[in-house]
PDB file of C-alpha atoms in Angstrom:
ATOM      1  CA  SER A   1     130.792  80.913  95.527  1.00 42.00           C
ATOM      2  CA  ASN A   2     128.633  83.978  95.656  1.00 49.00           C
ATOM      3  CA  PRO A   3     125.758  83.834  98.166  1.00 47.00           C
ATOM      4  CA  SER A   4     122.263  83.711  96.755  1.00 47.00           C
ATOM      5  CA  PHE A   5     120.033  86.781  96.845  1.00 44.00           C
ATOM      6  CA  GLY A   6     117.795  84.956  99.308  1.00 52.00           C
ATOM      7  CA  HIS A   7     120.751  84.400 101.617  1.00 51.00           C
ATOM      8  CA  LEU A   8     121.799  88.050 101.368  1.00 44.00           C
ATOM      9  CA  GLN A   9     118.241  89.125 102.038  1.00 50.00           C
ATOM     10  CA  GLU A  10     117.980  87.130 105.251  1.00 53.00           C
ATOM     11  CA  SER A  11     121.526  87.698 106.499  1.00 54.00           C
ATOM     12  CA  HIS A  12     122.035  91.394 105.724  1.00 60.00           C
ATOM     13  CA  CYS A  13     118.818  93.212 104.839  1.00 70.00           C
ATOM     14  CA  GLY A  14     117.249  92.405 108.197  1.00 70.00           C
ATOM     15  CA  ASP A  15     119.755  94.705 109.893  1.00 69.00           C
ATOM     16  CA  CYS A  16     117.935  97.744 108.577  1.00 72.00           C
ATOM     17  CA  GLN A  17     114.448  96.659 107.454  1.00 76.00           C
ATOM     18  CA  ALA A  18     111.678  94.173 108.059  1.00 79.00           C
ATOM     19  CA  LEU A  19     111.813  90.810 106.300  1.00 76.00           C
ATOM     20  CA  ASP A  20     109.010  88.743 104.852  1.00 76.00           C
ATOM     21  CA  SER A  21     109.727  86.121 107.509  1.00 78.00           C
ATOM     22  CA  ASP A  22     108.920  88.659 110.241  1.00 78.00           C
ATOM     23  CA  TYR A  23     105.280  88.400 109.220  1.00 77.00           C
ATOM     24  CA  SER A  24     105.134  84.600 109.104  1.00 76.00           C
ATOM     25  CA  GLY A  25     103.366  82.803 111.901  1.00 71.00           C
ATOM     26  CA  CYS A  26     101.211  85.835 112.661  1.00 60.00           C
ATOM     27  CA  GLY A  27      98.033  84.316 111.257  1.00 57.00           C
ATOM     28  CA  THR A  28      95.831  86.685 109.288  1.00 58.00           C
ATOM     29  CA  THR A  29      95.870  89.537 111.813  1.00 80.00           C
ATOM     30  CA  PHE A  30      98.315  91.753 109.939  1.00 87.00           C
ATOM     31  CA  ASN A  31      98.703  92.233 106.206  1.00 86.00           C
ATOM     32  CA  ARG A  32     101.871  93.487 104.581  1.00 85.00           C
ATOM     33  CA  GLY A  33     100.354  96.927 104.047  1.00 88.00           C
ATOM     34  CA  HIS A  34     101.597  98.976 101.101  1.00 88.00           C
ATOM     35  CA  ILE A  35     102.579 102.605 101.681  1.00 88.00           C
ATOM     36  CA  ASN A  36     102.935 103.455  97.977  1.00 85.00           C
ATOM     37  CA  PRO A  37      99.961 101.488  96.589  1.00 83.00           C
ATOM     38  CA  ASN A  38     100.386  98.688  94.097  1.00 81.00           C
ATOM     39  CA  SER A  39      97.154  99.560  92.274  1.00 78.00           C
ATOM     40  CA  ILE A  40      98.083 103.069  91.086  1.00 76.00           C
ATOM     41  CA  ASN A  41     101.453 101.934  89.697  1.00 76.00           C
ATOM     42  CA  SER A  42     100.063  99.481  87.167  1.00 75.00           C
ATOM     43  CA  LYS A  43     101.326 101.413  84.109  1.00 75.00           C
ATOM     44  CA  ASP A  44     104.946 100.449  84.758  1.00 78.00           C
ATOM     45  CA  ALA A  45     105.656  96.794  85.585  1.00 81.00           C
ATOM     46  CA  GLU A  46     109.023  97.476  87.244  1.00 82.00           C
ATOM     47  CA  VAL A  47     107.619 100.262  89.403  1.00 80.00           C
ATOM     48  CA  GLN A  48     104.654  98.080  90.341  1.00 81.00           C
ATOM     49  CA  ASP A  49     106.973  95.223  91.312  1.00 80.00           C
ATOM     50  CA  GLY A  50     108.943  97.698  93.413  1.00 81.00           C
ATOM     51  CA  THR A  51     105.915  98.447  95.569  1.00 82.00           C
ATOM     52  CA  PHE A  52     106.254  94.932  97.020  1.00 82.00           C
ATOM     53  CA  SER A  53     109.635  95.765  98.552  1.00 81.00           C
ATOM     54  CA  MET A  54     109.617  95.361 102.321  1.00 79.00           C
ATOM     55  CA  LEU A  55     110.806  98.980 102.493  1.00 81.00           C
ATOM     56  CA  ASN A  56     107.331  99.911 101.233  1.00 86.00           C
ATOM     57  CA  VAL A  57     105.472  97.746 103.751  1.00 87.00           C
ATOM     58  CA  ALA A  58     104.167  98.227 107.272  1.00 91.00           C
ATOM     59  CA  PRO A  59     101.936  95.953 109.377  1.00 92.00           C
ATOM     60  CA  GLN A  60      98.300  96.717 108.603  1.00 94.00           C
ATOM     61  CA  GLU A  61      95.387  95.102 110.416  1.00 94.00           C
ATOM     62  CA  ALA A  62      93.617  92.905 107.875  1.00 92.00           C
ATOM     63  CA  ASP A  63      90.067  94.211 108.282  1.00 95.00           C
ATOM     64  CA  PHE A  64      91.273  97.817 108.282  1.00 96.00           C
ATOM     65  CA  ASN A  65      93.335  97.237 105.152  1.00 95.00           C
ATOM     66  CA  GLN A  66      90.700  95.465 103.097  1.00 94.00           C
ATOM     67  CA  CYS A  67      87.423  96.948 104.308  1.00 96.00           C
ATOM     68  CA  VAL A  68      88.282 100.500 105.334  1.00 97.00           C
ATOM     69  CA  TRP A  69      91.565 101.717 103.831  1.00 96.00           C
ATOM     70  CA  GLN A  70      91.212 100.187 100.360  1.00 96.00           C
ATOM     71  CA  PRO A  71      88.111 102.180  99.277  1.00 96.00           C
ATOM     72  CA  TYR A  72      89.856 105.427 100.240  1.00 97.00           C
ATOM     73  CA  GLU A  73      92.873 104.488  98.139  1.00 95.00           C
ATOM     74  CA  CYS A  74      90.495 103.712  95.293  1.00 94.00           C
ATOM     75  CA  ALA A  75      88.896 107.150  95.711  1.00 96.00           C
ATOM     76  CA  VAL A  76      92.289 108.847  95.471  1.00 95.00           C
ATOM     77  CA  GLY A  77      93.000 107.051  92.194  1.00 94.00           C
ATOM     78  CA  ARG A  78      89.665 108.166  90.794  1.00 95.00           C
ATOM     79  CA  ILE A  79      90.061 111.797  91.829  1.00 95.00           C
ATOM     80  CA  ALA A  80      93.562 111.814  90.314  1.00 95.00           C
ATOM     81  CA  ASP A  81      92.012 110.735  87.010  1.00 95.00           C
ATOM     82  CA  GLU A  82      89.371 113.478  87.332  1.00 96.00           C
ATOM     83  CA  VAL A  83      92.027 116.103  88.074  1.00 97.00           C
ATOM     84  CA  TYR A  84      93.943 115.107  84.948  1.00 97.00           C
ATOM     85  CA  LYS A  85      90.859 115.101  82.727  1.00 98.00           C
ATOM     86  CA  ASN A  86      89.557 118.424  84.058  1.00 97.00           C
ATOM     87  CA  ALA A  87      92.926 120.101  83.560  1.00 98.00           C
ATOM     88  CA  ASP A  88      93.268 118.669  80.072  1.00 98.00           C
ATOM     89  CA  LYS A  89      89.789 119.916  79.166  1.00 97.00           C
ATOM     90  CA  ALA A  90      90.625 123.374  80.517  1.00 97.00           C
ATOM     91  CA  GLY A  91      93.888 123.502  78.578  1.00 97.00           C
ATOM     92  CA  SER A  92      95.918 123.644  81.796  1.00 98.00           C
ATOM     93  CA  LYS A  93      99.270 122.035  82.511  1.00 97.00           C
ATOM     94  CA  SER A  94      98.319 121.584  86.162  1.00 98.00           C
ATOM     95  CA  LYS A  95      97.336 117.920  85.810  1.00 97.00           C
ATOM     96  CA  THR A  96      99.019 116.401  88.846  1.00 96.00           C
ATOM     97  CA  LEU A  97      97.462 115.466  92.184  1.00 97.00           C
ATOM     98  CA  TYR A  98     100.220 115.195  94.789  1.00 96.00           C
ATOM     99  CA  VAL A  99      99.750 112.401  97.332  1.00 96.00           C
ATOM    100  CA  ILE A 100     101.731 111.516 100.445  1.00 96.00           C
ATOM    101  CA  THR A 101     101.030 108.326 102.398  1.00 96.00           C
ATOM    102  CA  GLY A 102     102.449 107.412 105.753  1.00 96.00           C
ATOM    103  CA  THR A 103     102.004 105.868 109.161  1.00 96.00           C
ATOM    104  CA  LYS A 104     101.995 107.294 112.653  1.00 96.00           C
ATOM    105  CA  LEU A 105     102.838 105.481 115.853  1.00 93.00           C
ATOM    106  CA  GLY A 106     100.260 105.372 118.596  1.00 89.00           C
ATOM    107  CA  ASN A 107     100.699 106.181 122.289  1.00 86.00           C
ATOM    108  CA  CYS A 108     101.789 102.625 123.096  1.00 82.00           C
ATOM    109  CA  THR A 109     103.650 100.897 120.259  1.00 85.00           C
ATOM    110  CA  ALA A 110     103.405  97.123 119.843  1.00 86.00           C
ATOM    111  CA  TRP A 111     105.934  95.117 117.844  1.00 85.00           C
ATOM    112  CA  ILE A 112     105.880  91.999 115.695  1.00 84.00           C
ATOM    113  CA  LYS A 113     108.540  89.562 116.932  1.00 82.00           C
ATOM    114  CA  GLY A 114     110.251  92.489 118.655  1.00 80.00           C
ATOM    115  CA  ARG A 115     111.449  93.830 115.285  1.00 84.00           C
ATOM    116  CA  VAL A 116     108.625  95.481 113.339  1.00 87.00           C
ATOM    117  CA  ALA A 117     106.679  98.365 114.870  1.00 88.00           C
ATOM    118  CA  ILE A 118     102.905  98.229 114.362  1.00 91.00           C
ATOM    119  CA  PRO A 119     101.645 101.683 113.338  1.00 95.00           C
ATOM    120  CA  GLY A 120      98.866 103.228 115.352  1.00 96.00           C
ATOM    121  CA  PHE A 121      97.500 104.983 112.256  1.00 97.00           C
ATOM    122  CA  TYR A 122      97.679 104.960 108.477  1.00 97.00           C
ATOM    123  CA  TRP A 123      97.216 108.316 106.759  1.00 97.00           C
ATOM    124  CA  LYS A 124      97.169 110.001 103.396  1.00 97.00           C
ATOM    125  CA  ALA A 125      97.361 113.668 102.383  1.00 97.00           C
ATOM    126  CA  LEU A 126      96.440 115.195  99.020  1.00 97.00           C
ATOM    127  CA  CYS A 127      97.317 118.495  97.390  1.00 97.00           C
ATOM    128  CA  TYR A 128      96.149 119.804  94.060  1.00 97.00           C
ATOM    129  CA  PRO A 129      97.861 123.147  93.307  1.00 97.00           C
ATOM    130  CA  GLY A 130      95.188 124.104  90.790  1.00 97.00           C
ATOM    131  CA  ASP A 131      95.385 126.726  88.073  1.00 97.00           C
ATOM    132  CA  GLU A 132      93.342 129.803  88.880  1.00 95.00           C
ATOM    133  CA  SER A 133      93.842 131.206  85.367  1.00 96.00           C
ATOM    134  CA  ALA A 134      92.035 128.145  83.974  1.00 97.00           C
ATOM    135  CA  GLY A 135      89.320 128.169  86.628  1.00 97.00           C
ATOM    136  CA  LEU A 136      90.838 125.233  88.532  1.00 97.00           C
ATOM    137  CA  ARG A 137      90.884 125.928  92.248  1.00 96.00           C
ATOM    138  CA  PRO A 138      93.521 124.340  94.485  1.00 97.00           C
ATOM    139  CA  PHE A 139      92.354 121.900  97.116  1.00 97.00           C
ATOM    140  CA  GLY A 140      93.768 119.624  99.763  1.00 96.00           C
ATOM    141  CA  VAL A 141      92.610 117.052 102.285  1.00 97.00           C
ATOM    142  CA  GLY A 142      94.067 114.638 104.784  1.00 97.00           C
ATOM    143  CA  PHE A 143      92.553 111.481 106.207  1.00 98.00           C
ATOM    144  CA  TYR A 144      93.629 108.846 108.687  1.00 98.00           C
ATOM    145  CA  GLY A 145      92.361 105.734 110.421  1.00 97.00           C
ATOM    146  CA  PRO A 146      93.392 103.768 113.504  1.00 97.00           C
ATOM    147  CA  ASN A 147      95.164 100.567 112.492  1.00 96.00           C
ATOM    148  CA  VAL A 148      92.673  98.307 114.283  1.00 95.00           C
ATOM    149  CA  ASP A 149      89.828  95.919 113.546  1.00 94.00           C
ATOM    150  CA  CYS A 150      86.518  97.611 112.596  1.00 95.00           C
ATOM    151  CA  SER A 151      88.237 100.966 112.198  1.00 96.00           C
ATOM    152  CA  THR A 152      86.715 104.163 110.819  1.00 96.00           C
ATOM    153  CA  MET A 153      88.362 106.957 108.854  1.00 97.00           C
ATOM    154  CA  THR A 154      88.552 110.647 109.739  1.00 97.00           C
ATOM    155  CA  SER A 155      88.979 113.203 106.956  1.00 97.00           C
ATOM    156  CA  LEU A 156      90.016 116.790 107.686  1.00 97.00           C
ATOM    157  CA  PRO A 157      90.950 120.005 105.877  1.00 96.00           C
ATOM    158  CA  LEU A 158      94.658 119.858 105.182  1.00 96.00           C
ATOM    159  CA  ASP A 159      95.699 122.387 107.834  1.00 95.00           C
ATOM    160  CA  GLU A 160      93.704 120.555 110.518  1.00 96.00           C
ATOM    161  CA  PHE A 161      95.123 117.225 109.397  1.00 97.00           C
ATOM    162  CA  GLU A 162      98.670 118.579 109.655  1.00 96.00           C
ATOM    163  CA  ALA A 163      97.920 119.685 113.223  1.00 95.00           C
ATOM    164  CA  PHE A 164      96.901 116.084 113.999  1.00 96.00           C
ATOM    165  CA  LEU A 165      99.938 114.623 112.272  1.00 96.00           C
ATOM    166  CA  TYR A 166     102.444 116.955 113.928  1.00 94.00           C
ATOM    167  CA  ASP A 167     100.708 116.893 117.332  1.00 91.00           C
ATOM    168  CA  GLY A 168      99.829 120.556 117.123  1.00 87.00           C
ATOM    169  CA  GLY A 169     103.163 121.610 115.639  1.00 85.00           C
ATOM    170  CA  GLU A 170     103.748 123.925 112.693  1.00 85.00           C
ATOM    171  CA  GLY A 171     104.925 121.370 110.123  1.00 88.00           C
ATOM    172  CA  HIS A 172     103.683 121.326 106.531  1.00 93.00           C
ATOM    173  CA  LEU A 173     103.478 118.317 104.236  1.00 96.00           C
ATOM    174  CA  PHE A 174     103.683 120.447 101.094  1.00 97.00           C
ATOM    175  CA  PRO A 175     106.088 123.276 102.022  1.00 95.00           C
ATOM    176  CA  GLY A 176     106.567 125.981  99.421  1.00 94.00           C
ATOM    177  CA  SER A 177     103.323 125.109  97.648  1.00 95.00           C
ATOM    178  CA  VAL A 178      99.912 126.703  97.698  1.00 96.00           C
ATOM    179  CA  CYS A 179      98.820 123.844  99.974  1.00 96.00           C
ATOM    180  CA  ALA A 180     101.060 125.193 102.729  1.00 94.00           C
ATOM    181  CA  GLY A 181      98.377 127.862 103.134  1.00 93.00           C
ATOM    182  CA  LYS A 182      94.605 127.802 103.216  1.00 92.00           C
ATOM    183  CA  VAL A 183      93.095 125.887 100.298  1.00 95.00           C
ATOM    184  CA  ASP A 184      89.666 124.423  99.579  1.00 95.00           C
ATOM    185  CA  ASN A 185      88.856 121.174 101.346  1.00 95.00           C
ATOM    186  CA  TRP A 186      87.685 118.088  99.438  1.00 91.00           C
ATOM    187  CA  GLU A 187      84.164 118.350 100.788  1.00 88.00           C
ATOM    188  CA  GLY A 188      82.121 115.164 100.897  1.00 92.00           C
ATOM    189  CA  LEU A 189      85.076 112.777 100.729  1.00 95.00           C
ATOM    190  CA  ASP A 190      83.576 110.258 103.160  1.00 95.00           C
ATOM    191  CA  GLU A 191      80.235 110.225 101.340  1.00 96.00           C
ATOM    192  CA  TYR A 192      82.055 109.833  98.010  1.00 96.00           C
ATOM    193  CA  VAL A 193      83.990 106.823  99.324  1.00 97.00           C
ATOM    194  CA  ALA A 194      80.834 105.214 100.691  1.00 96.00           C
ATOM    195  CA  GLY A 195      79.242 105.537  97.258  1.00 96.00           C
ATOM    196  CA  ILE A 196      82.083 103.836  95.366  1.00 96.00           C
ATOM    197  CA  ALA A 197      83.266 101.288  97.955  1.00 96.00           C
ATOM    198  CA  HIS A 198      81.315  98.361  96.487  1.00 97.00           C
ATOM    199  CA  ASP A 199      82.650  98.955  92.968  1.00 96.00           C
ATOM    200  CA  CYS A 200      86.209  99.349  94.286  1.00 95.00           C
ATOM    201  CA  ARG A 201      86.228  95.887  95.850  1.00 95.00           C
ATOM    202  CA  ASN A 202      86.719  92.566  94.126  1.00 93.00           C
ATOM    203  CA  GLU A 203      84.127  89.849  94.675  1.00 95.00           C
ATOM    204  CA  HIS A 204      85.976  88.223  97.548  1.00 94.00           C
ATOM    205  CA  ILE A 205      86.411  91.496  99.433  1.00 94.00           C
ATOM    206  CA  GLN A 206      82.774  92.410  98.794  1.00 95.00           C
ATOM    207  CA  LYS A 207      81.663  89.187 100.503  1.00 95.00           C
ATOM    208  CA  THR A 208      83.985  89.803 103.434  1.00 94.00           C
ATOM    209  CA  CYS A 209      83.497  93.522 103.989  1.00 96.00           C
ATOM    210  CA  GLU A 210      79.808  93.811 103.163  1.00 96.00           C
ATOM    211  CA  SER A 211      78.640  90.762 105.100  1.00 96.00           C
ATOM    212  CA  SER A 212      76.007  90.947 107.823  1.00 94.00           C
ATOM    213  CA  TRP A 213      78.473  89.055 110.026  1.00 93.00           C
ATOM    214  CA  ARG A 214      81.020  91.886 109.811  1.00 94.00           C
ATOM    215  CA  GLU A 215      78.323  94.500 110.341  1.00 93.00           C
ATOM    216  CA  LYS A 216      77.237  92.810 113.569  1.00 92.00           C
ATOM    217  CA  ARG A 217      80.813  92.193 114.715  1.00 91.00           C
ATOM    218  CA  CYS A 218      81.824  95.803 114.205  1.00 93.00           C
ATOM    219  CA  LYS A 219      78.615  97.110 115.772  1.00 86.00           C
ATOM    220  CA  TYR A 220      79.311  95.286 119.021  1.00 80.00           C
ATOM    221  CA  SER A 221      83.074  95.892 118.988  1.00 68.00           C
ATOM    222  CA  GLY A 222      82.449  99.628 119.057  1.00 58.00           C
TER     223      GLY A 222
END
């Protein structure tokens, strides 16, 4: 008889990717962190389901995921909506905000069960090519955060972020585009995120991330 999908998953897929079972028994320290977010793919059920593939997952420290990273992902979704609406209002076809998300290993990589590398950082880079003829200026930004408890984010102009990502090398995340050169920075990103963070969180996450207990814990951990 043909083996079940579950059997195939455990017996073959683990040769080249993490499995759900790799995360079991690890308590609540690490979430199965999405690279391509679930939330922005809600318009297509199959695509949204696909974001839960283990190929789209990396270990993400729980507090960092829920309290720090999530509001920044929410901000990207909102600015993408603004980009579309502004372009539509201006009669421009340049309605797309390009987003790349990834991880970066730290100086000393730890592993879950000797199989799954724990990233040192999570990062995201944005490029909007703009449309100068319609008065829409191009912009870009990159931001990253250490994958640790009580983390904080750092946002940088795109060229400075690329220098961080490539350890001072000459690589570009958006080669051949206007964002491979100097473009406007998304000024005030961190302040914008701080202003929307509460609304971006569900009630449970609000209680966890906005508690006086977490504030004190993170104050003394730093």
